[in-house]
PDB file of C-alpha atoms in Angstrom:
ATOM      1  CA  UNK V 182      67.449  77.596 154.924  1.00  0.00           C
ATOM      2  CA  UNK V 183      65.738  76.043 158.026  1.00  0.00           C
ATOM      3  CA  UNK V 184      64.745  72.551 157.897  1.00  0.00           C
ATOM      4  CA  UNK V 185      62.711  70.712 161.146  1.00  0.00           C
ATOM      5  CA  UNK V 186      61.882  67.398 160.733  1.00  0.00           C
ATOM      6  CA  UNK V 187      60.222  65.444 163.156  1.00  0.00           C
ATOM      7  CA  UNK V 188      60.306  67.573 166.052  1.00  0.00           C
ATOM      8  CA  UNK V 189      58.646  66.951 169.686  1.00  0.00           C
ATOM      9  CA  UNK V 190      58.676  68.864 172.506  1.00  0.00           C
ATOM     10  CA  UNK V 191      57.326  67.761 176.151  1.00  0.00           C
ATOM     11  CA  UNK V 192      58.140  69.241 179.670  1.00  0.00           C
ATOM     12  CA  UNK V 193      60.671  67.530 181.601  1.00  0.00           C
ATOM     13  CA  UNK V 194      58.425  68.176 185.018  1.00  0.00           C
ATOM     14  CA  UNK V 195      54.711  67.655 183.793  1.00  0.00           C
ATOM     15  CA  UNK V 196      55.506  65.681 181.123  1.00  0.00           C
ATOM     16  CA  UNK V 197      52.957  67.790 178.961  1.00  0.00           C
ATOM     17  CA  UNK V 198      53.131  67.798 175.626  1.00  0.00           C
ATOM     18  CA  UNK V 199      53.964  70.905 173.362  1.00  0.00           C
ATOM     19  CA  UNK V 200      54.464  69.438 169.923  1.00  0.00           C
ATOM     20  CA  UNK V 201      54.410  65.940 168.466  1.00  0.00           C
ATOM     21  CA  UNK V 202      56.379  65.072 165.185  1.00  0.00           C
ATOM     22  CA  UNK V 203      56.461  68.320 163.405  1.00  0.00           C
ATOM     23  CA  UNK V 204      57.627  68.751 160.347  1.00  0.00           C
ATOM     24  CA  UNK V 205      58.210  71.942 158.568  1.00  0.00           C
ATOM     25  CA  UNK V 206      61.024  73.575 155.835  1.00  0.00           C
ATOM     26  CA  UNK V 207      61.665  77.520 155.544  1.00  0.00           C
ATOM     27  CA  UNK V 208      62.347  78.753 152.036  1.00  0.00           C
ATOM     28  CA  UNK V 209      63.997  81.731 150.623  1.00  0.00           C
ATOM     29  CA  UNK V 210      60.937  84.285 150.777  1.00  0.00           C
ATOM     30  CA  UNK V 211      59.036  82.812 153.227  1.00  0.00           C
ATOM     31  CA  UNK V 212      56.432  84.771 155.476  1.00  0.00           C
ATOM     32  CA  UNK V 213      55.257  82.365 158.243  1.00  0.00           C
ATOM     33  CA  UNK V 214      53.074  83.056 161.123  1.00  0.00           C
ATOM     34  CA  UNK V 215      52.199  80.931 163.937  1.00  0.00           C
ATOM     35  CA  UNK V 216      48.728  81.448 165.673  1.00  0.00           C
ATOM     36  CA  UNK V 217      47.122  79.508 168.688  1.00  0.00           C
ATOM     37  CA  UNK V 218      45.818  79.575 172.311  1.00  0.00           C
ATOM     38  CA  UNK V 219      48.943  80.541 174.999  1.00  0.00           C
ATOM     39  CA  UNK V 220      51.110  77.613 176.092  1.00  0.00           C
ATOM     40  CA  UNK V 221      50.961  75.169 172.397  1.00  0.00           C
ATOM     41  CA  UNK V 222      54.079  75.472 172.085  1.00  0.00           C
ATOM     42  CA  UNK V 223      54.679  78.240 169.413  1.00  0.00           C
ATOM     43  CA  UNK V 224      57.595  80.567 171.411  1.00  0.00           C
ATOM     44  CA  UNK V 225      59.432  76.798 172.632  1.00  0.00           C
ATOM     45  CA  UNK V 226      59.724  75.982 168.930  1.00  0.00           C
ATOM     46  CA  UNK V 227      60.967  79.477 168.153  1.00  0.00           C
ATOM     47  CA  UNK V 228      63.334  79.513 171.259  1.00  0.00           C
ATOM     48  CA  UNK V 229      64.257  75.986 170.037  1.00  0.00           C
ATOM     49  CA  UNK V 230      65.744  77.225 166.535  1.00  0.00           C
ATOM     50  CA  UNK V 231      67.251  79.906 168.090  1.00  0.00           C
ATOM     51  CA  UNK V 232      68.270  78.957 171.780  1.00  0.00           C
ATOM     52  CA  UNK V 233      68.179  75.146 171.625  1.00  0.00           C
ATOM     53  CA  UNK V 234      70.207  74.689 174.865  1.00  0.00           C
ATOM     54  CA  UNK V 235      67.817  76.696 176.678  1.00  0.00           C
ATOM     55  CA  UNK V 236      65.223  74.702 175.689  1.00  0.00           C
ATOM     56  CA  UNK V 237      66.316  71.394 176.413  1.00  0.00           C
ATOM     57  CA  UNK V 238      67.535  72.221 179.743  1.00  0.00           C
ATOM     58  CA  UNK V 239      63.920  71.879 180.597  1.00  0.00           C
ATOM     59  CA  UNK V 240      62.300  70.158 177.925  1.00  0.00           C
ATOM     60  CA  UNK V 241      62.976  66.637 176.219  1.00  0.00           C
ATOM     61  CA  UNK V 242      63.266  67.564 172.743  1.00  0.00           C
ATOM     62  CA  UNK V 243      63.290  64.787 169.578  1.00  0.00           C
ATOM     63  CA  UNK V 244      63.930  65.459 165.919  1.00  0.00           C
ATOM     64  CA  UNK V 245      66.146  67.195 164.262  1.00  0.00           C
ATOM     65  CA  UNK V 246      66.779  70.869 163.222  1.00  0.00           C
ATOM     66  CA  UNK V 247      69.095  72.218 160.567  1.00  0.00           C
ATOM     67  CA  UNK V 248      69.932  75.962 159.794  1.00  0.00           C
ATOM     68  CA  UNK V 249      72.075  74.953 156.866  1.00  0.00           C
ATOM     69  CA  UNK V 250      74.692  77.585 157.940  1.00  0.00           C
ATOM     70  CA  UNK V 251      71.629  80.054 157.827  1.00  0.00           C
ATOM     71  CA  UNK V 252      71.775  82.744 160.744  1.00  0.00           C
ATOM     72  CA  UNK V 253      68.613  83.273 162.818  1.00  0.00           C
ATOM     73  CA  UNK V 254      67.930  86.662 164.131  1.00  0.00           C
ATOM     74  CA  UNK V 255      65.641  86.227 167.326  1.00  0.00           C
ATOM     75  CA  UNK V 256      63.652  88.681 169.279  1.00  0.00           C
ATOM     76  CA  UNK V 257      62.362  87.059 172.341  1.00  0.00           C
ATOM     77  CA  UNK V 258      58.877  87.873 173.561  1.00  0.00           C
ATOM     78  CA  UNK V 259      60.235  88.977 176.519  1.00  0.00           C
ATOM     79  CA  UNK V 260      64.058  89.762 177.148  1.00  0.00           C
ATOM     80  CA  UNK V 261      65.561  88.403 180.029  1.00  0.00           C
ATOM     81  CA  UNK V 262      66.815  90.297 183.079  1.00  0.00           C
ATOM     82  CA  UNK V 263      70.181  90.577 181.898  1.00  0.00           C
ATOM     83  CA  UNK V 264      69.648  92.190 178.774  1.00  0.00           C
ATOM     84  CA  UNK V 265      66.768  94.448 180.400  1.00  0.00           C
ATOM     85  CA  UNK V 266      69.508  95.399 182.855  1.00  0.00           C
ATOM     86  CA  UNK V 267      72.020  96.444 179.998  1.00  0.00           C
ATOM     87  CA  UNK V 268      72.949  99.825 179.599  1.00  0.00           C
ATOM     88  CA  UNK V 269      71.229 100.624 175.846  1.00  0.00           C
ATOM     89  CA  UNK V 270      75.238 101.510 174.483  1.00  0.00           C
ATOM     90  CA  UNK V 271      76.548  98.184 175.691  1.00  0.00           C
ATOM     91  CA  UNK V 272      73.933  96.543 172.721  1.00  0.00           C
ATOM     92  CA  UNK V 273      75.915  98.360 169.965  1.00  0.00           C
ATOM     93  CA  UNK V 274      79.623  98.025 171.295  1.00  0.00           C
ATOM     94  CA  UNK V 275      80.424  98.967 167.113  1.00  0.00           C
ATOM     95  CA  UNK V 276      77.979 101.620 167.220  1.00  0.00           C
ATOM     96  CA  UNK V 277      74.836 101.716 165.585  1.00  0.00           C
ATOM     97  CA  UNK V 278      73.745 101.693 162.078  1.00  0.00           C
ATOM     98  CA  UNK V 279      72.037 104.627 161.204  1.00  0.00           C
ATOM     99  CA  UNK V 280      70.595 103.631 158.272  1.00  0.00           C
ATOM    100  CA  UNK V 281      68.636 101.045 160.248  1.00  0.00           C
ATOM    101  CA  UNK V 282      67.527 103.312 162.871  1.00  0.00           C
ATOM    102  CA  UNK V 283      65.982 106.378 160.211  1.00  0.00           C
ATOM    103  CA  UNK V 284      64.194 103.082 158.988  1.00  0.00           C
ATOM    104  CA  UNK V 285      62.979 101.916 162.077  1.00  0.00           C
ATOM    105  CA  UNK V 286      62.482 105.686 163.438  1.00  0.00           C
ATOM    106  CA  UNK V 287      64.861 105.437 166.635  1.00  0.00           C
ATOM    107  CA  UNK V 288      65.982 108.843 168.263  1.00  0.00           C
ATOM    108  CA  UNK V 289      69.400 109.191 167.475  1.00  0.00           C
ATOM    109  CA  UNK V 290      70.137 109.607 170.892  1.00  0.00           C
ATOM    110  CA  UNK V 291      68.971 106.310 171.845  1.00  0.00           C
ATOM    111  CA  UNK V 292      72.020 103.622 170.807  1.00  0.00           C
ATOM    112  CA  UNK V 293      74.285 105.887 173.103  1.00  0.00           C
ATOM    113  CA  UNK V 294      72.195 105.679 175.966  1.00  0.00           C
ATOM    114  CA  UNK V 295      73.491 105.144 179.356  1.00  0.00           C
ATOM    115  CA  UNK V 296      69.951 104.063 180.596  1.00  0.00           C
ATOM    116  CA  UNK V 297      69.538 100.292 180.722  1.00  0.00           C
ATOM    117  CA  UNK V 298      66.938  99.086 178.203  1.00  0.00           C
ATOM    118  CA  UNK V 299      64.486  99.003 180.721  1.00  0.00           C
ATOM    119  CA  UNK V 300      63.730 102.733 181.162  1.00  0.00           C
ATOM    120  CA  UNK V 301      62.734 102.421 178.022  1.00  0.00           C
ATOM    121  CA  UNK V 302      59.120 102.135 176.803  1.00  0.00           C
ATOM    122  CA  UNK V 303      57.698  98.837 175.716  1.00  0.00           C
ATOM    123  CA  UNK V 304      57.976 100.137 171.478  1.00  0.00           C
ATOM    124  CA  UNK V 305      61.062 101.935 171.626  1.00  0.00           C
ATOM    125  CA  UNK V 306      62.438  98.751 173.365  1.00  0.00           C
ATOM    126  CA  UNK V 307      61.167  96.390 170.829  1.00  0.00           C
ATOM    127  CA  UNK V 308      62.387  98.854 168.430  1.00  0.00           C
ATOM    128  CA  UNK V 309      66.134  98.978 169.885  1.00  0.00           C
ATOM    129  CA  UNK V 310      66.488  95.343 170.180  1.00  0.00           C
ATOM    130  CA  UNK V 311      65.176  94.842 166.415  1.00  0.00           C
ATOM    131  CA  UNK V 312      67.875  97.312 165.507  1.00  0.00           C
ATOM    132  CA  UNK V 313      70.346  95.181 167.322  1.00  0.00           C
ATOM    133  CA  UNK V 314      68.905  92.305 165.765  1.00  0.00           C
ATOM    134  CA  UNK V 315      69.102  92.714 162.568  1.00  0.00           C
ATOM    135  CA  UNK V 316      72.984  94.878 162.990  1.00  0.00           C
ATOM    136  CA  UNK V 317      73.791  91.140 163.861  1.00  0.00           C
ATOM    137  CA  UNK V 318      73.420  90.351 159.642  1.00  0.00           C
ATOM    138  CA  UNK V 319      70.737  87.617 159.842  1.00  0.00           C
ATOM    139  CA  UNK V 320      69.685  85.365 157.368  1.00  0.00           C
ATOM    140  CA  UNK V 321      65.886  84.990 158.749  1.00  0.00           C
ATOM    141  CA  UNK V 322      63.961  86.858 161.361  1.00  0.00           C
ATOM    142  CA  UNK V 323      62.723  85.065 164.437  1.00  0.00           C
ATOM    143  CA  UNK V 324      59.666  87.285 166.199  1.00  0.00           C
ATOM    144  CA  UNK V 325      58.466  86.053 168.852  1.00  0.00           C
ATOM    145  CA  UNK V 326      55.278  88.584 169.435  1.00  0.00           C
ATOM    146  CA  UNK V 327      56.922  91.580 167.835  1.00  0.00           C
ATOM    147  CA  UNK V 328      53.788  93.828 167.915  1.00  0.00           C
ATOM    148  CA  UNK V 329      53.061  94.004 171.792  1.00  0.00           C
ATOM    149  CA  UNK V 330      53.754  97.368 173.444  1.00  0.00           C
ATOM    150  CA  UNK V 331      53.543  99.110 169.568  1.00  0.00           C
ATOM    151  CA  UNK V 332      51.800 102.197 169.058  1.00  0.00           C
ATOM    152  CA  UNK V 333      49.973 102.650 165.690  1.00  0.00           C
ATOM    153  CA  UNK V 334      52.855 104.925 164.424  1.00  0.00           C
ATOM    154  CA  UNK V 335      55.484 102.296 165.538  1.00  0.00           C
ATOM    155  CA  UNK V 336      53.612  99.013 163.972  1.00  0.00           C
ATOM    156  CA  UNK V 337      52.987 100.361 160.386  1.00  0.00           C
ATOM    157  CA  UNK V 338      56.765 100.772 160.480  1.00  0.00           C
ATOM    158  CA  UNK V 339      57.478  97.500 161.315  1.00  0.00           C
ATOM    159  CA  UNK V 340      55.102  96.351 158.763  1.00  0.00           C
ATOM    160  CA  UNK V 341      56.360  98.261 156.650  1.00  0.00           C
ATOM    161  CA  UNK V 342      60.072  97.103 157.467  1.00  0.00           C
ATOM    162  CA  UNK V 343      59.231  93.390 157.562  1.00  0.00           C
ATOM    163  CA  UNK V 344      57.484  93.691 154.049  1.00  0.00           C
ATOM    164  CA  UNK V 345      60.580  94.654 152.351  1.00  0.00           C
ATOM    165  CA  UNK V 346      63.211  92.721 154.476  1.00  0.00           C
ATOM    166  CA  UNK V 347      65.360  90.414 152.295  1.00  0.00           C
ATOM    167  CA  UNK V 348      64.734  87.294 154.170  1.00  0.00           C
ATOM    168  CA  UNK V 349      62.304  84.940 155.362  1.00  0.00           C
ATOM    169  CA  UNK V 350      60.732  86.005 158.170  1.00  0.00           C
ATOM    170  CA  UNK V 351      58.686  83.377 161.139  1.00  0.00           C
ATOM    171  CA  UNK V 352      56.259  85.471 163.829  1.00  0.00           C
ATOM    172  CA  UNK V 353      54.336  84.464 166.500  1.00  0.00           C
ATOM    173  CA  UNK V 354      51.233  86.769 167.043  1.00  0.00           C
ATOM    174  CA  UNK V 355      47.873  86.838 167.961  1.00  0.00           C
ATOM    175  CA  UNK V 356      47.138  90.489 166.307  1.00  0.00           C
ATOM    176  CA  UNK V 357      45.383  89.233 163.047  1.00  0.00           C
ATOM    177  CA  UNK V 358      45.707  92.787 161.201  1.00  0.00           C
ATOM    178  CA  UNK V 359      49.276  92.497 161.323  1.00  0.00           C
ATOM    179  CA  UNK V 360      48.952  89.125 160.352  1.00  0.00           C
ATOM    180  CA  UNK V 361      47.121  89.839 157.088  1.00  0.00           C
ATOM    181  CA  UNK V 362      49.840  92.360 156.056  1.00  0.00           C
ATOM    182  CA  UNK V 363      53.162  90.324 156.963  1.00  0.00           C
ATOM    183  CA  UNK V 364      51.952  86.959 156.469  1.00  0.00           C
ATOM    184  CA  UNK V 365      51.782  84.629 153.397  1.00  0.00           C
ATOM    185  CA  UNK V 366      51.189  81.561 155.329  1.00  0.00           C
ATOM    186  CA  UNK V 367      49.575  80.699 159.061  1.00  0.00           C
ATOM    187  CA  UNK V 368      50.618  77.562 160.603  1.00  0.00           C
ATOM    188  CA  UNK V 369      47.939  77.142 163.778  1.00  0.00           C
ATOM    189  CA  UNK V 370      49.232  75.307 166.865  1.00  0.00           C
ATOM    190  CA  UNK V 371      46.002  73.076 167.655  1.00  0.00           C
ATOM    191  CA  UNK V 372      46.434  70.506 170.892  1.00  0.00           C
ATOM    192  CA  UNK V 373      49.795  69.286 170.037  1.00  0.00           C
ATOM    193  CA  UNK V 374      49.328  69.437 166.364  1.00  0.00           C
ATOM    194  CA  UNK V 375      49.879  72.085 163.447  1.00  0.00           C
ATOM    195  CA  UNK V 376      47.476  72.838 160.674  1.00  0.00           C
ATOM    196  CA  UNK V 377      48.535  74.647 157.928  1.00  0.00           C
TER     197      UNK V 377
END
């Protein structure tokens, strides 16, 4: 489904090295978390799969990643200024699914807003975007920190969501109860290299 093989990552400015020759194959199932200190390079890989042009416009970038046709569905850490600008309507121009959004607990309200997503709060946020996310049909779930800003209430659900999603799913956090419940295996970024 997602194949990266020999993948390094450096800083065009500093030169600084994120990752060196990584290696690493998603399979049907999967539940993969990546762990380590701020700035080893965990949301640049994740960005990478996802966004690659973003990434190399500041970043030399070897190695090679396939999707196989697979679709990624990506939620950034933190959305950029155009999408935190967007009126909350504009994400669902085919309306929402409401299926998704009595599983993920969003007011019904909410998809029709004319508020831009950033009147909302931190959770419902995260909570809109996943629902926009995942209306996109993906194959895999990208999450790049998807429990900041949660409340209790709101993180069981997505624990609860993420346990019984289809797919394979890759997350980057550093909260190690959510971990335990979402995870079956921690890759931890360690000075430019990975231990499993």
């Amino acid at each position: 489904m997602l194949e990266c093989s020999h993948i390094s990552i450096e800083h065009r400015e500093s030169g600084r090295p994120l990752l060196h020759d990584f290696s690493f194959t998603l399979h049907p199932g999967d539940r993969v978390a990546l762990i380590g200190e701020e700035g080893n390079g965990k949301s640049t890989l994740l960005k990478l799969i996802c966004e690659p042009e973003a990434i190399r416009s500041y970043c030399h970038v070897s190695g090679r990643i396939e999707l196989h046709g697979a679709l990624p569905g990506y939620l950034p850490q933190r959305p950029d200024t155009a999408l935190l600008n967007t009126p909350v309507h504009e994400l669902f121009p085919d309306g929402p699914d409401y299926n998704l959004i009595s599983q993920l607990t969003i007011p019904a309200e909410a998809p029709f807003s004319e508020r831009p997503l950033a009147a909302f709060s931190g959770g419902e946020r995260i909570k809109l975007l996943l629902l926009r996310t995942l209306m996109q049909g993906p194959d895999f779930l990208v999450l790049d920190e998807p429990t900041n800003d949660l409340d209790i209430a709101t993180l069981t659900i997505l624990e609860n969501f993420l346990q019984n999603f289809g797919g394979p799913v890759i997350t980057v956090s550093h909260d190690r109860y959510f971990l335990d419940k979402v995870a079956s295996k921690i890759l931890a970024f360690e000075n430019g290299g990975i231990r499993e």
